[in-house]
CSV table of C-alpha atoms in Angstrom, one decimal:
chain,number,residue,atom,x,y,z
K,1,MET,CA,-36.5,-59.7,3.4
K,2,THR,CA,-38.1,-56.4,2.5
K,3,GLU,CA,-37.0,-53.9,-0.1
K,4,ARG,CA,-35.4,-51.7,2.6
K,5,ASP,CA,-33.2,-54.5,3.8
K,6,GLY,CA,-32.1,-55.8,0.4
K,7,PRO,CA,-28.6,-55.5,-1.1
K,8,ASP,CA,-29.7,-52.6,-3.3
K,9,SER,CA,-31.6,-50.6,-0.6
K,10,PRO,CA,-30.9,-46.8,-0.5
K,11,TRP,CA,-29.2,-47.1,2.9
K,12,ILE,CA,-26.7,-49.7,1.7
K,13,GLN,CA,-26.0,-47.7,-1.4
K,14,ALA,CA,-25.4,-44.5,0.6
K,15,GLY,CA,-23.1,-46.4,3.0
K,16,ARG,CA,-21.2,-47.8,0.0
K,17,LEU,CA,-20.8,-44.4,-1.6
K,18,THR,CA,-19.7,-42.9,1.7
K,19,PHE,CA,-17.1,-45.6,2.2
K,20,LEU,CA,-15.8,-45.1,-1.3
K,21,ALA,CA,-15.6,-41.3,-0.8
K,22,LEU,CA,-13.8,-41.7,2.6
K,23,TYR,CA,-11.5,-44.2,1.0
K,24,ALA,CA,-10.6,-41.8,-1.8
K,25,VAL,CA,-10.0,-38.9,0.6
K,26,THR,CA,-7.8,-41.2,2.7
K,27,VAL,CA,-5.8,-42.3,-0.3
K,28,LEU,CA,-5.3,-38.6,-1.4
K,29,ALA,CA,-4.3,-37.6,2.1
K,30,ALA,CA,-1.8,-40.4,2.3
K,31,LEU,CA,-0.3,-39.5,-1.1
K,32,ALA,CA,-0.1,-35.8,-0.1
K,33,TRP,CA,1.7,-36.8,3.1
K,34,ALA,CA,4.1,-39.2,1.2
K,35,PHE,CA,5.2,-36.5,-1.2
K,36,SER,CA,5.2,-33.6,1.3
K,37,ASN,CA,9.0,-33.4,1.4
K,38,VAL,CA,9.5,-33.6,-2.3
K,39,ARG,CA,10.3,-30.0,-3.1
K,40,GLN,CA,12.3,-27.7,-5.3
K,41,ILE,CA,15.3,-26.0,-3.7
K,42,ASP,CA,15.9,-22.5,-5.1
K,43,PRO,CA,19.4,-21.5,-6.3
K,44,GLN,CA,19.8,-19.0,-3.4
K,45,ASN,CA,19.1,-21.8,-0.8
K,46,ARG,CA,20.4,-25.2,0.2
K,47,ALA,CA,18.7,-27.8,2.4
K,48,VAL,CA,20.0,-29.8,5.4
K,49,VAL,CA,18.1,-33.0,5.8
K,50,LEU,CA,17.7,-34.5,9.3
K,51,HIS,CA,16.9,-38.2,9.3
K,52,PHE,CA,15.1,-39.0,12.6
K,53,GLY,CA,16.7,-35.8,14.1
K,54,ALA,CA,20.3,-36.8,13.1
K,55,LEU,CA,22.1,-34.8,10.4
K,56,ASP,CA,21.9,-36.8,7.2
K,57,ARG,CA,22.9,-34.8,4.2
K,58,ILE,CA,23.1,-31.4,2.5
K,59,GLN,CA,21.2,-30.8,-0.7
K,60,ASN,CA,22.1,-27.9,-3.0
K,61,ALA,CA,19.7,-26.3,-5.5
K,62,GLY,CA,17.5,-28.7,-7.4
K,63,LEU,CA,14.9,-31.3,-6.7
K,64,LEU,CA,15.0,-32.7,-3.1
K,65,LEU,CA,13.6,-36.2,-2.5
K,66,ALA,CA,13.1,-36.8,1.2
K,67,TRP,CA,10.9,-39.0,3.3
K,68,PRO,CA,7.9,-37.3,4.8
K,69,GLN,CA,8.0,-36.0,8.4
K,70,PRO,CA,8.6,-37.4,11.0
K,71,PHE,CA,11.1,-39.6,9.2
K,72,GLU,CA,13.0,-36.7,7.7
K,73,GLN,CA,12.9,-33.0,8.4
K,74,VAL,CA,14.2,-30.4,5.9
K,75,VAL,CA,15.8,-27.2,7.0
K,76,LEU,CA,16.4,-24.5,4.4
K,77,LEU,CA,19.6,-22.4,4.7
K,78,PRO,CA,21.1,-19.7,2.5
K,79,ALA,CA,23.5,-21.0,-0.2
K,80,ALA,CA,27.2,-21.1,0.4
K,81,ASP,CA,28.0,-18.1,-1.8
K,82,ARG,CA,25.1,-16.0,-0.5
K,83,VAL,CA,26.0,-13.1,1.8
K,84,ILE,CA,23.4,-12.2,4.4
K,85,GLU,CA,23.1,-8.8,6.0
K,86,ARG,CA,21.9,-8.3,9.6
K,87,ARG,CA,21.4,-5.0,11.3
K,88,VAL,CA,22.4,-5.1,15.0
K,89,GLU,CA,19.5,-3.5,16.9
K,90,ASN,CA,21.3,-3.7,20.4
K,91,LEU,CA,23.4,-0.6,19.6
K,92,LEU,CA,20.5,1.6,18.4
K,93,ARG,CA,18.5,4.0,20.5
K,94,SER,CA,15.3,2.3,21.8
K,95,GLU,CA,11.8,3.4,20.7
K,96,ALA,CA,11.0,4.4,24.3
K,97,ALA,CA,14.0,6.7,24.4
K,98,ILE,CA,13.1,8.2,21.0
K,99,GLN,CA,9.5,8.9,22.2
K,100,ALA,CA,10.9,10.4,25.5
K,101,ASP,CA,13.2,12.7,23.5
K,102,ARG,CA,10.2,14.2,21.7
K,103,VAL,CA,8.4,15.1,24.9
K,104,ALA,CA,11.5,15.9,27.1
K,105,SER,CA,12.1,19.4,28.3
K,106,PHE,CA,14.0,21.2,31.0
K,107,ALA,CA,11.0,20.9,33.3
K,108,THR,CA,10.6,17.1,32.6
K,109,PRO,CA,14.0,15.6,31.8
K,110,LEU,CA,14.6,12.1,30.6
K,111,SER,CA,14.9,9.3,33.1
K,112,ASP,CA,18.4,7.9,33.6
K,113,ALA,CA,17.4,4.5,32.2
K,114,LEU,CA,16.5,6.1,28.8
K,115,ALA,CA,19.1,8.8,28.7
K,116,GLY,CA,22.0,6.6,27.7
K,117,SER,CA,20.1,4.3,25.4
K,118,GLY,CA,21.9,3.9,22.1
K,119,TYR,CA,25.1,5.8,23.1
K,120,LEU,CA,28.6,4.5,23.8
K,121,LEU,CA,31.2,6.4,25.8
K,122,THR,CA,34.7,6.4,24.2
K,123,GLY,CA,38.1,6.3,25.9
K,124,ASP,CA,38.6,10.0,25.4
K,125,ALA,CA,35.2,10.8,27.0
K,126,GLY,CA,33.4,11.3,23.7
K,127,VAL,CA,30.0,10.0,23.0
K,128,VAL,CA,29.2,8.0,19.8
K,129,GLN,CA,26.2,6.4,18.4
K,130,LEU,CA,26.7,3.4,16.1
K,131,ASP,CA,24.5,1.8,13.5
K,132,VAL,CA,26.1,-1.5,12.7
K,133,ARG,CA,25.3,-4.0,9.9
K,134,VAL,CA,27.0,-7.3,9.9
K,135,PHE,CA,27.5,-9.3,6.7
K,136,TYR,CA,28.1,-13.1,7.0
K,137,LYS,CA,28.0,-16.4,5.1
K,138,VAL,CA,26.9,-19.8,6.3
K,139,THR,CA,30.0,-21.9,5.7
K,140,GLU,CA,29.2,-24.8,8.0
K,141,PRO,CA,25.5,-25.8,7.5
K,142,TYR,CA,25.6,-28.6,10.0
K,143,ALA,CA,26.8,-26.3,12.8
K,144,PHE,CA,24.4,-23.6,11.8
K,145,VAL,CA,21.4,-26.1,12.0
K,146,LEU,CA,22.6,-27.5,15.3
K,147,GLN,CA,22.8,-24.1,16.9
K,148,GLY,CA,19.5,-23.1,15.4
K,149,GLU,CA,17.9,-20.0,17.1
K,150,HIS,CA,21.1,-19.3,19.1
K,151,VAL,CA,23.2,-18.2,16.2
K,152,LEU,CA,21.7,-14.7,15.6
K,153,PRO,CA,21.5,-13.6,19.2
K,154,ALA,CA,25.1,-14.8,19.7
K,155,LEU,CA,26.1,-12.8,16.6
K,156,ASP,CA,24.4,-9.7,18.1
K,157,ARG,CA,26.2,-10.1,21.4
K,158,LEU,CA,29.5,-10.6,19.7
K,159,VAL,CA,29.1,-7.4,17.6
K,160,THR,CA,27.9,-5.4,20.6
K,161,ARG,CA,30.9,-6.6,22.7
K,162,SER,CA,33.3,-5.7,19.8
K,163,ALA,CA,31.7,-2.3,19.5
K,164,VAL,CA,32.1,-1.6,23.2
K,165,ALA,CA,35.7,-2.9,23.2
K,166,LEU,CA,36.4,-0.7,20.1
K,167,THR,CA,35.1,2.5,21.6
K,168,ALA,CA,36.5,2.0,25.1
């Protein structure tokens, strides 16, 4: 057995140090993953915890202890007493129509598609332009999480339909 093949050879020592470094990195990564869903919930928020995709519990402000993903997923929502403001963009004049207004003249009128953008015709043949802001609260967090990305477009459609019905 030569000095290069012995238990204290440089290659064995380098392999041992590499193994220990990789072991330490793996342990640190495992600890970071294990505590990834331990978080502070701010007073203006609350959290809905999904356990394997099923609604499990609601956590108000404070320290949240949850299993890491994929076991539990945490969705942050506004607190129950928080009022959220949303500006409805569907009723506003589009950017293309605003740009066309700047360059339009009697020689080059607006296209019909852009001319009516942002205006509503009332029942007495008047024309109005609305800038609507909706204020809402999340009272049922489970339903809000289940609907997910469909809530805000549905709110926009509801407000637009109400505005059309109001002006007609």
